[in-house]
PDB file of C-alpha atoms in Angstrom:
ATOM      1  CA  MET A   1      28.546  -1.948   7.228  1.00 43.00           C
ATOM      2  CA  HIS A   2      29.035   1.774   6.791  1.00 49.00           C
ATOM      3  CA  ALA A   3      29.618   4.119   9.698  1.00 43.00           C
ATOM      4  CA  ASN A   4      26.487   6.148  10.447  1.00 63.00           C
ATOM      5  CA  ASP A   5      24.679   3.965   7.940  1.00 89.00           C
ATOM      6  CA  ASP A   6      21.607   5.969   6.951  1.00 90.00           C
ATOM      7  CA  TYR A   7      20.635   3.313   4.385  1.00 91.00           C
ATOM      8  CA  LEU A   8      20.482   0.731   7.174  1.00 92.00           C
ATOM      9  CA  VAL A   9      18.245   3.090   9.166  1.00 92.00           C
ATOM     10  CA  PHE A  10      15.959   3.440   6.149  1.00 92.00           C
ATOM     11  CA  SER A  11      15.965  -0.335   5.613  1.00 91.00           C
ATOM     12  CA  THR A  12      14.824  -0.918   9.199  1.00 92.00           C
ATOM     13  CA  ILE A  13      11.979   1.584   8.845  1.00 93.00           C
ATOM     14  CA  PHE A  14      10.976   0.149   5.468  1.00 90.00           C
ATOM     15  CA  GLU A  15      10.818  -3.398   6.856  1.00 88.00           C
ATOM     16  CA  GLU A  16       8.674  -2.229   9.778  1.00 90.00           C
ATOM     17  CA  LEU A  17       6.229  -0.619   7.354  1.00 88.00           C
ATOM     18  CA  THR A  18       6.131  -3.264   4.627  1.00 83.00           C
ATOM     19  CA  GLY A  19       7.688  -6.490   5.901  1.00 80.00           C
ATOM     20  CA  ILE A  20      10.136  -6.329   2.978  1.00 83.00           C
ATOM     21  CA  GLN A  21      13.763  -6.959   3.941  1.00 85.00           C
ATOM     22  CA  LEU A  22      16.026  -4.875   1.735  1.00 87.00           C
ATOM     23  CA  ASN A  23      19.077  -6.820   2.912  1.00 87.00           C
ATOM     24  CA  ALA A  24      17.814  -9.734   0.811  1.00 87.00           C
ATOM     25  CA  TYR A  25      18.585  -7.658  -2.302  1.00 85.00           C
ATOM     26  CA  LYS A  26      22.008  -6.742  -3.651  1.00 83.00           C
ATOM     27  CA  ARG A  27      22.767  -3.548  -1.776  1.00 89.00           C
ATOM     28  CA  SER A  28      24.507  -1.635  -4.580  1.00 87.00           C
ATOM     29  CA  GLN A  29      21.537  -1.914  -6.928  1.00 83.00           C
ATOM     30  CA  MET A  30      18.811  -1.249  -4.391  1.00 85.00           C
ATOM     31  CA  GLU A  31      20.614   1.587  -2.629  1.00 89.00           C
ATOM     32  CA  ARG A  32      21.213   3.355  -5.932  1.00 87.00           C
ATOM     33  CA  ARG A  33      17.510   3.164  -6.793  1.00 86.00           C
ATOM     34  CA  LEU A  34      16.283   4.390  -3.420  1.00 90.00           C
ATOM     35  CA  ARG A  35      18.883   7.128  -2.950  1.00 90.00           C
ATOM     36  CA  SER A  36      17.912   8.581  -6.329  1.00 89.00           C
ATOM     37  CA  LEU A  37      14.330   8.681  -5.083  1.00 90.00           C
ATOM     38  CA  SER A  38      15.290  10.439  -1.846  1.00 91.00           C
ATOM     39  CA  VAL A  39      17.298  13.028  -3.780  1.00 91.00           C
ATOM     40  CA  LYS A  40      14.313  13.572  -6.065  1.00 91.00           C
ATOM     41  CA  HIS A  41      12.283  14.484  -2.971  1.00 92.00           C
ATOM     42  CA  LYS A  42      15.095  16.774  -1.733  1.00 91.00           C
ATOM     43  CA  MET A  43      16.050  14.477   1.151  1.00 89.00           C
ATOM     44  CA  PRO A  44      19.567  13.205   0.409  1.00 82.00           C
ATOM     45  CA  ASP A  45      19.819  11.696   3.888  1.00 88.00           C
ATOM     46  CA  MET A  46      18.164   8.254   3.825  1.00 92.00           C
ATOM     47  CA  ALA A  47      17.335   8.290   7.524  1.00 91.00           C
ATOM     48  CA  MET A  48      15.409  11.525   7.014  1.00 92.00           C
ATOM     49  CA  PHE A  49      13.725   9.996   3.982  1.00 93.00           C
ATOM     50  CA  GLY A  50      12.702   7.007   6.092  1.00 92.00           C
ATOM     51  CA  GLN A  51      10.946   9.270   8.585  1.00 92.00           C
ATOM     52  CA  ALA A  52       9.117  10.996   5.721  1.00 93.00           C
ATOM     53  CA  VAL A  53       8.033   7.631   4.334  1.00 92.00           C
ATOM     54  CA  LYS A  54       6.512   6.830   7.742  1.00 91.00           C
ATOM     55  CA  GLU A  55       4.276   9.875   7.483  1.00 92.00           C
ATOM     56  CA  ARG A  56       3.399   9.857   3.782  1.00 92.00           C
ATOM     57  CA  PRO A  57       1.713   6.799   2.220  1.00 89.00           C
ATOM     58  CA  ASP A  58       2.387   8.230  -1.250  1.00 89.00           C
ATOM     59  CA  LEU A  59       6.140   8.128  -0.609  1.00 90.00           C
ATOM     60  CA  LEU A  60       5.918   4.589   0.723  1.00 88.00           C
ATOM     61  CA  ARG A  61       4.041   3.517  -2.393  1.00 83.00           C
ATOM     62  CA  GLU A  62       6.645   5.200  -4.594  1.00 85.00           C
ATOM     63  CA  CYS A  63       9.449   3.418  -2.737  1.00 86.00           C
ATOM     64  CA  LYS A  64       7.812   0.046  -3.273  1.00 79.00           C
ATOM     65  CA  GLU A  65       7.424   0.784  -6.959  1.00 75.00           C
ATOM     66  CA  LYS A  66      11.048   1.903  -7.186  1.00 75.00           C
ATOM     67  CA  MET A  67      12.493  -1.158  -5.477  1.00 70.00           C
ATOM     68  CA  THR A  68      10.587  -3.636  -7.629  1.00 63.00           C
ATOM     69  CA  ILE A  69      11.860  -4.294 -11.117  1.00 60.00           C
ATOM     70  CA  ASN A  70       8.999  -4.075 -13.596  1.00 57.00           C
ATOM     71  CA  VAL A  71      10.618  -4.747 -16.947  1.00 61.00           C
ATOM     72  CA  THR A  72       8.608  -7.059 -19.176  1.00 71.00           C
ATOM     73  CA  SER A  73       6.863  -7.366 -22.522  1.00 75.00           C
ATOM     74  CA  PHE A  74       4.655  -9.715 -24.505  1.00 79.00           C
ATOM     75  CA  PHE A  75       6.626 -12.676 -25.926  1.00 78.00           C
ATOM     76  CA  ARG A  76       9.873 -11.334 -24.509  1.00 79.00           C
ATOM     77  CA  ASN A  77      12.767 -13.383 -26.003  1.00 78.00           C
ATOM     78  CA  ALA A  78      10.607 -15.114 -28.637  1.00 80.00           C
ATOM     79  CA  ASP A  79      12.920 -18.107 -29.096  1.00 86.00           C
ATOM     80  CA  ARG A  80      12.524 -18.971 -25.407  1.00 90.00           C
ATOM     81  CA  TRP A  81       8.773 -19.297 -25.875  1.00 92.00           C
ATOM     82  CA  GLU A  82       9.250 -21.758 -28.741  1.00 92.00           C
ATOM     83  CA  THR A  83      11.256 -23.934 -26.367  1.00 95.00           C
ATOM     84  CA  PHE A  84       8.652 -23.371 -23.656  1.00 95.00           C
ATOM     85  CA  VAL A  85       5.815 -24.663 -25.864  1.00 96.00           C
ATOM     86  CA  HIS A  86       7.854 -27.679 -26.997  1.00 96.00           C
ATOM     87  CA  LEU A  87       8.708 -28.693 -23.429  1.00 97.00           C
ATOM     88  CA  LEU A  88       5.181 -28.035 -22.213  1.00 96.00           C
ATOM     89  CA  GLN A  89       3.654 -30.164 -24.975  1.00 96.00           C
ATOM     90  CA  SER A  90       6.009 -32.997 -24.089  1.00 95.00           C
ATOM     91  CA  HIS A  91       5.154 -32.674 -20.393  1.00 95.00           C
ATOM     92  CA  TYR A  92       1.412 -32.661 -21.095  1.00 95.00           C
ATOM     93  CA  LYS A  93       1.654 -35.638 -23.453  1.00 94.00           C
ATOM     94  CA  GLN A  94       3.480 -37.606 -20.757  1.00 93.00           C
ATOM     95  CA  HIS A  95       1.197 -36.737 -17.834  1.00 92.00           C
ATOM     96  CA  ASN A  96      -2.110 -36.063 -19.638  1.00 93.00           C
ATOM     97  CA  GLN A  97      -3.673 -33.843 -16.983  1.00 95.00           C
ATOM     98  CA  PRO A  98      -4.621 -30.126 -16.886  1.00 97.00           C
ATOM     99  CA  LEU A  99      -1.586 -27.967 -16.238  1.00 97.00           C
ATOM    100  CA  ARG A 100      -0.805 -25.928 -13.154  1.00 98.00           C
ATOM    101  CA  ILE A 101       1.313 -22.956 -14.284  1.00 98.00           C
ATOM    102  CA  TRP A 102       2.631 -20.051 -12.193  1.00 98.00           C
ATOM    103  CA  SER A 103       4.183 -16.821 -13.473  1.00 97.00           C
ATOM    104  CA  SER A 104       5.910 -16.001 -10.205  1.00 95.00           C
ATOM    105  CA  ALA A 105       7.085 -12.424 -10.836  1.00 90.00           C
ATOM    106  CA  CYS A 106       4.612 -11.360 -13.470  1.00 91.00           C
ATOM    107  CA  SER A 107       5.104  -7.585 -13.195  1.00 87.00           C
ATOM    108  CA  SER A 108       2.397  -5.808 -15.232  1.00 89.00           C
ATOM    109  CA  GLY A 109       1.004  -9.043 -16.638  1.00 91.00           C
ATOM    110  CA  GLU A 110       2.429  -9.343 -20.150  1.00 90.00           C
ATOM    111  CA  GLU A 111       4.238 -12.586 -19.328  1.00 92.00           C
ATOM    112  CA  ALA A 112       1.157 -14.219 -17.815  1.00 95.00           C
ATOM    113  CA  TYR A 113      -1.030 -13.217 -20.754  1.00 93.00           C
ATOM    114  CA  THR A 114       1.630 -14.541 -23.141  1.00 91.00           C
ATOM    115  CA  VAL A 115       1.450 -17.938 -21.418  1.00 94.00           C
ATOM    116  CA  ALA A 116      -2.358 -17.885 -21.521  1.00 94.00           C
ATOM    117  CA  MET A 117      -2.301 -17.170 -25.277  1.00 91.00           C
ATOM    118  CA  LEU A 118       0.210 -19.944 -25.943  1.00 92.00           C
ATOM    119  CA  CYS A 119      -1.719 -22.514 -23.928  1.00 94.00           C
ATOM    120  CA  LYS A 120      -4.984 -21.673 -25.675  1.00 92.00           C
ATOM    121  CA  SER A 121      -3.492 -21.668 -29.177  1.00 90.00           C
ATOM    122  CA  ASN A 122      -1.678 -24.971 -28.584  1.00 94.00           C
ATOM    123  CA  ASN A 123      -4.644 -26.748 -26.946  1.00 95.00           C
ATOM    124  CA  LEU A 124      -2.868 -27.092 -23.613  1.00 97.00           C
ATOM    125  CA  PRO A 125      -5.545 -27.196 -20.898  1.00 97.00           C
ATOM    126  CA  LEU A 126      -5.099 -25.329 -17.637  1.00 97.00           C
ATOM    127  CA  GLU A 127      -6.343 -26.615 -14.308  1.00 96.00           C
ATOM    128  CA  ASN A 128      -9.641 -24.820 -13.603  1.00 95.00           C
ATOM    129  CA  GLN A 129      -8.989 -23.038 -16.941  1.00 94.00           C
ATOM    130  CA  ARG A 130      -6.644 -20.567 -15.242  1.00 96.00           C
ATOM    131  CA  LEU A 131      -2.974 -20.037 -14.575  1.00 98.00           C
ATOM    132  CA  PHE A 132      -1.502 -18.350 -11.501  1.00 98.00           C
ATOM    133  CA  ALA A 133       0.400 -15.051 -11.683  1.00 97.00           C
ATOM    134  CA  SER A 134       1.882 -13.014  -8.860  1.00 96.00           C
ATOM    135  CA  ASP A 135       4.106 -10.087  -7.983  1.00 92.00           C
ATOM    136  CA  LEU A 136       5.196  -8.222  -4.861  1.00 88.00           C
ATOM    137  CA  ASP A 137       3.923  -4.814  -6.012  1.00 83.00           C
ATOM    138  CA  GLU A 138       0.209  -4.163  -5.404  1.00 86.00           C
ATOM    139  CA  SER A 139       0.013  -1.325  -7.920  1.00 85.00           C
ATOM    140  CA  ILE A 140       1.610  -3.367 -10.693  1.00 88.00           C
ATOM    141  CA  ILE A 141      -0.785  -6.250 -10.011  1.00 93.00           C
ATOM    142  CA  ALA A 142      -3.673  -3.798 -10.362  1.00 93.00           C
ATOM    143  CA  LYS A 143      -2.297  -2.794 -13.759  1.00 92.00           C
ATOM    144  CA  ALA A 144      -1.978  -6.434 -14.764  1.00 94.00           C
ATOM    145  CA  LYS A 145      -5.594  -7.139 -13.846  1.00 96.00           C
ATOM    146  CA  ASN A 146      -6.690  -4.110 -15.856  1.00 95.00           C
ATOM    147  CA  GLY A 147      -4.944  -5.466 -18.950  1.00 93.00           C
ATOM    148  CA  VAL A 148      -4.441  -2.160 -20.768  1.00 93.00           C
ATOM    149  CA  TYR A 149      -1.032  -1.379 -22.288  1.00 88.00           C
ATOM    150  CA  SER A 150       0.220   1.812 -23.900  1.00 82.00           C
ATOM    151  CA  PHE A 151       1.280   2.028 -27.518  1.00 76.00           C
ATOM    152  CA  GLN A 152       4.654   3.429 -26.411  1.00 70.00           C
ATOM    153  CA  THR A 153       5.615   0.417 -24.291  1.00 65.00           C
ATOM    154  CA  THR A 154       3.947  -2.377 -26.251  1.00 65.00           C
ATOM    155  CA  PRO A 155       5.043  -3.635 -29.671  1.00 60.00           C
ATOM    156  CA  PRO A 156       2.395  -3.774 -32.413  1.00 56.00           C
ATOM    157  CA  PHE A 157       0.070  -6.772 -32.257  1.00 57.00           C
ATOM    158  CA  ASP A 158       0.274  -7.767 -35.907  1.00 50.00           C
ATOM    159  CA  GLN A 159       0.217 -11.537 -35.548  1.00 59.00           C
ATOM    160  CA  GLN A 160      -3.019 -13.493 -35.675  1.00 54.00           C
ATOM    161  CA  LEU A 161      -2.333 -14.922 -32.229  1.00 58.00           C
ATOM    162  CA  HIS A 162      -2.125 -11.425 -30.774  1.00 67.00           C
ATOM    163  CA  SER A 163      -5.118  -9.933 -32.585  1.00 71.00           C
ATOM    164  CA  GLU A 164      -7.415 -12.714 -31.397  1.00 81.00           C
ATOM    165  CA  TYR A 165      -6.942 -11.725 -27.756  1.00 87.00           C
ATOM    166  CA  VAL A 166      -5.852  -8.071 -27.858  1.00 86.00           C
ATOM    167  CA  SER A 167      -7.715  -5.126 -29.391  1.00 85.00           C
ATOM    168  CA  LYS A 168      -6.378  -1.703 -30.297  1.00 82.00           C
ATOM    169  CA  LYS A 169      -8.359   1.162 -28.764  1.00 88.00           C
ATOM    170  CA  ILE A 170      -7.824   4.879 -28.388  1.00 89.00           C
ATOM    171  CA  ASP A 171      -5.957   4.597 -25.084  1.00 87.00           C
ATOM    172  CA  GLY A 172      -3.816   1.559 -25.901  1.00 84.00           C
ATOM    173  CA  PHE A 173      -3.954  -2.204 -26.379  1.00 86.00           C
ATOM    174  CA  HIS A 174      -6.696  -3.960 -24.387  1.00 91.00           C
ATOM    175  CA  VAL A 175      -6.451  -7.620 -23.391  1.00 92.00           C
ATOM    176  CA  SER A 176      -9.743  -9.430 -24.015  1.00 93.00           C
ATOM    177  CA  ASN A 177     -11.967 -10.465 -21.122  1.00 94.00           C
ATOM    178  CA  GLU A 178     -11.564 -14.071 -22.248  1.00 93.00           C
ATOM    179  CA  LEU A 179      -7.816 -13.848 -21.778  1.00 94.00           C
ATOM    180  CA  LYS A 180      -8.085 -11.964 -18.466  1.00 96.00           C
ATOM    181  CA  ASN A 181     -10.375 -14.705 -17.172  1.00 96.00           C
ATOM    182  CA  ARG A 182      -7.623 -17.238 -17.835  1.00 97.00           C
ATOM    183  CA  VAL A 183      -5.215 -15.626 -15.330  1.00 97.00           C
ATOM    184  CA  SER A 184      -5.577 -15.454 -11.542  1.00 97.00           C
ATOM    185  CA  PHE A 185      -3.443 -12.591 -10.170  1.00 97.00           C
ATOM    186  CA  SER A 186      -2.280 -12.311  -6.550  1.00 97.00           C
ATOM    187  CA  ILE A 187       0.414 -10.703  -4.389  1.00 95.00           C
ATOM    188  CA  ILE A 188       3.236 -13.025  -3.315  1.00 95.00           C
ATOM    189  CA  ASP A 189       6.552 -12.151  -1.683  1.00 92.00           C
ATOM    190  CA  LEU A 190       8.953 -14.762  -3.045  1.00 94.00           C
ATOM    191  CA  ILE A 191      11.166 -14.515   0.021  1.00 91.00           C
ATOM    192  CA  HIS A 192       8.644 -14.868   2.828  1.00 90.00           C
ATOM    193  CA  ASP A 193       5.312 -16.110   1.498  1.00 94.00           C
ATOM    194  CA  ASP A 194       4.180 -19.660   0.818  1.00 96.00           C
ATOM    195  CA  TYR A 195       4.130 -20.735  -2.830  1.00 97.00           C
ATOM    196  CA  PRO A 196       1.374 -22.450  -4.800  1.00 96.00           C
ATOM    197  CA  GLU A 197       1.993 -26.200  -4.663  1.00 95.00           C
ATOM    198  CA  GLN A 198       2.289 -29.055  -7.135  1.00 96.00           C
ATOM    199  CA  MET A 199       3.033 -26.836 -10.129  1.00 97.00           C
ATOM    200  CA  ASP A 200       3.745 -28.298 -13.571  1.00 97.00           C
ATOM    201  CA  VAL A 201       5.531 -25.110 -14.628  1.00 98.00           C
ATOM    202  CA  ILE A 202       6.969 -22.129 -12.742  1.00 98.00           C
ATOM    203  CA  ILE A 203       8.252 -19.096 -14.618  1.00 97.00           C
ATOM    204  CA  CYS A 204      10.670 -16.979 -12.589  1.00 95.00           C
ATOM    205  CA  ARG A 205      12.546 -14.751 -15.028  1.00 91.00           C
ATOM    206  CA  ASN A 206      14.963 -11.890 -14.389  1.00 84.00           C
ATOM    207  CA  VAL A 207      14.173 -11.654 -10.685  1.00 85.00           C
ATOM    208  CA  CYS A 208      16.801 -13.617  -8.792  1.00 85.00           C
ATOM    209  CA  ILE A 209      19.617 -11.594 -10.358  1.00 82.00           C
ATOM    210  CA  TYR A 210      18.672  -8.780  -7.959  1.00 83.00           C
ATOM    211  CA  PHE A 211      18.922 -10.940  -4.818  1.00 89.00           C
ATOM    212  CA  THR A 212      21.951 -11.829  -2.717  1.00 90.00           C
ATOM    213  CA  GLU A 213      23.423 -15.308  -3.162  1.00 90.00           C
ATOM    214  CA  GLU A 214      21.929 -16.429   0.151  1.00 93.00           C
ATOM    215  CA  THR A 215      18.460 -15.256  -0.852  1.00 92.00           C
ATOM    216  CA  LYS A 216      18.742 -16.892  -4.272  1.00 91.00           C
ATOM    217  CA  GLN A 217      19.486 -20.231  -2.646  1.00 93.00           C
ATOM    218  CA  VAL A 218      16.379 -19.939  -0.472  1.00 94.00           C
ATOM    219  CA  ILE A 219      14.198 -19.056  -3.467  1.00 95.00           C
ATOM    220  CA  PHE A 220      15.546 -21.812  -5.724  1.00 95.00           C
ATOM    221  CA  ARG A 221      14.851 -24.339  -2.977  1.00 96.00           C
ATOM    222  CA  LYS A 222      11.300 -23.022  -2.527  1.00 97.00           C
ATOM    223  CA  LEU A 223      10.690 -23.042  -6.272  1.00 97.00           C
ATOM    224  CA  SER A 224      11.879 -26.633  -6.539  1.00 97.00           C
ATOM    225  CA  ASN A 225       9.671 -27.680  -3.637  1.00 97.00           C
ATOM    226  CA  ALA A 226       6.669 -26.073  -5.361  1.00 98.00           C
ATOM    227  CA  LEU A 227       7.139 -28.176  -8.512  1.00 98.00           C
ATOM    228  CA  ARG A 228       5.609 -31.538  -9.202  1.00 96.00           C
ATOM    229  CA  GLN A 229       7.921 -34.406 -10.127  1.00 94.00           C
ATOM    230  CA  GLU A 230       9.311 -33.576 -13.607  1.00 95.00           C
ATOM    231  CA  GLY A 231       7.828 -30.073 -13.387  1.00 97.00           C
ATOM    232  CA  LEU A 232       9.591 -27.304 -15.297  1.00 97.00           C
ATOM    233  CA  LEU A 233      11.306 -24.135 -14.056  1.00 97.00           C
ATOM    234  CA  PHE A 234      11.845 -21.357 -16.629  1.00 97.00           C
ATOM    235  CA  VAL A 235      14.404 -18.683 -15.640  1.00 94.00           C
ATOM    236  CA  GLY A 236      15.630 -15.463 -17.236  1.00 86.00           C
ATOM    237  CA  SER A 237      18.137 -14.818 -20.002  1.00 77.00           C
ATOM    238  CA  THR A 238      20.782 -13.474 -17.600  1.00 76.00           C
ATOM    239  CA  GLU A 239      20.272 -16.194 -15.001  1.00 82.00           C
ATOM    240  CA  GLN A 240      21.808 -19.588 -14.479  1.00 84.00           C
ATOM    241  CA  ILE A 241      21.387 -22.035 -11.623  1.00 91.00           C
ATOM    242  CA  PHE A 242      24.782 -23.363 -10.645  1.00 89.00           C
ATOM    243  CA  HIS A 243      24.746 -26.932  -9.304  1.00 92.00           C
ATOM    244  CA  PRO A 244      21.008 -27.401 -10.008  1.00 95.00           C
ATOM    245  CA  HIS A 245      21.137 -30.906  -8.521  1.00 95.00           C
ATOM    246  CA  THR A 246      21.486 -29.173  -5.151  1.00 95.00           C
ATOM    247  CA  TYR A 247      17.833 -28.188  -5.547  1.00 96.00           C
ATOM    248  CA  GLY A 248      16.680 -31.444  -7.116  1.00 96.00           C
ATOM    249  CA  LEU A 249      16.765 -29.909 -10.611  1.00 97.00           C
ATOM    250  CA  THR A 250      18.310 -30.948 -13.929  1.00 96.00           C
ATOM    251  CA  ALA A 251      19.014 -28.628 -16.863  1.00 95.00           C
ATOM    252  CA  VAL A 252      16.963 -29.707 -19.916  1.00 96.00           C
ATOM    253  CA  ALA A 253      17.501 -26.700 -22.227  1.00 95.00           C
ATOM    254  CA  PRO A 254      19.052 -23.229 -21.903  1.00 92.00           C
ATOM    255  CA  PHE A 255      17.096 -21.433 -19.140  1.00 94.00           C
ATOM    256  CA  PHE A 256      14.909 -24.489 -18.406  1.00 97.00           C
ATOM    257  CA  TYR A 257      15.223 -26.963 -15.543  1.00 97.00           C
ATOM    258  CA  LYS A 258      13.236 -30.083 -14.665  1.00 97.00           C
ATOM    259  CA  LYS A 259      12.542 -31.359 -11.162  1.00 96.00           C
ATOM    260  CA  SER A 260      14.391 -34.649 -11.097  1.00 88.00           C
ATOM    261  CA  ILE A 261      13.891 -35.948  -7.538  1.00 67.00           C
TER     262      ILE A 261
END
């Protein structure tokens, strides 16, 4: 704890306004992000910035956008998706029932739409013909629902799989209505909110690396509890679950775990 800790003052104000506990995140990373934002608005003192956030909804919205990590893309880490499809086909063949899939930190939606494309192209049925997708950030969920992506941030859709569901228009790439109808977006706080239950697959990539060790343990336990027996958990390229048996999980491939108990 720092003397005269203005970041702690800001954190208290931010939690009162949003319910989000910044102490669940690694302080060095989150403080750096938010202090840069306060300096941008010519308020280098975080306590002062907290008072301004109380009075200005636009600043509060900007803070929420700054503290969430929205880095994603279609088919990010392509080799991972090959493994994903292989494991999912095996799971479906064994259980022979429509799949319940949740993209648990979907950001602007590219990951969820990637899963929807892969399920459709590989004849893997979804329960109620939809998969779940969620994020903490309301504005980023709105972007995901809109399904429009700029040319600057989205790689060219030159594969047949892409072109079937995504069209190139003057303002960017547009996800088809058919694909949008296959994803149900919502707002979920992974720390505090309840999770969808009895999932066959949960994708939680490149999120837990930003949390403290204590918070990660809580989330891994909740993720495991949300899986069906033998359900799959898909984590990010920089993440590893140490002692997965602690959470009733078994490693089945790099970045993939199966609920074993």
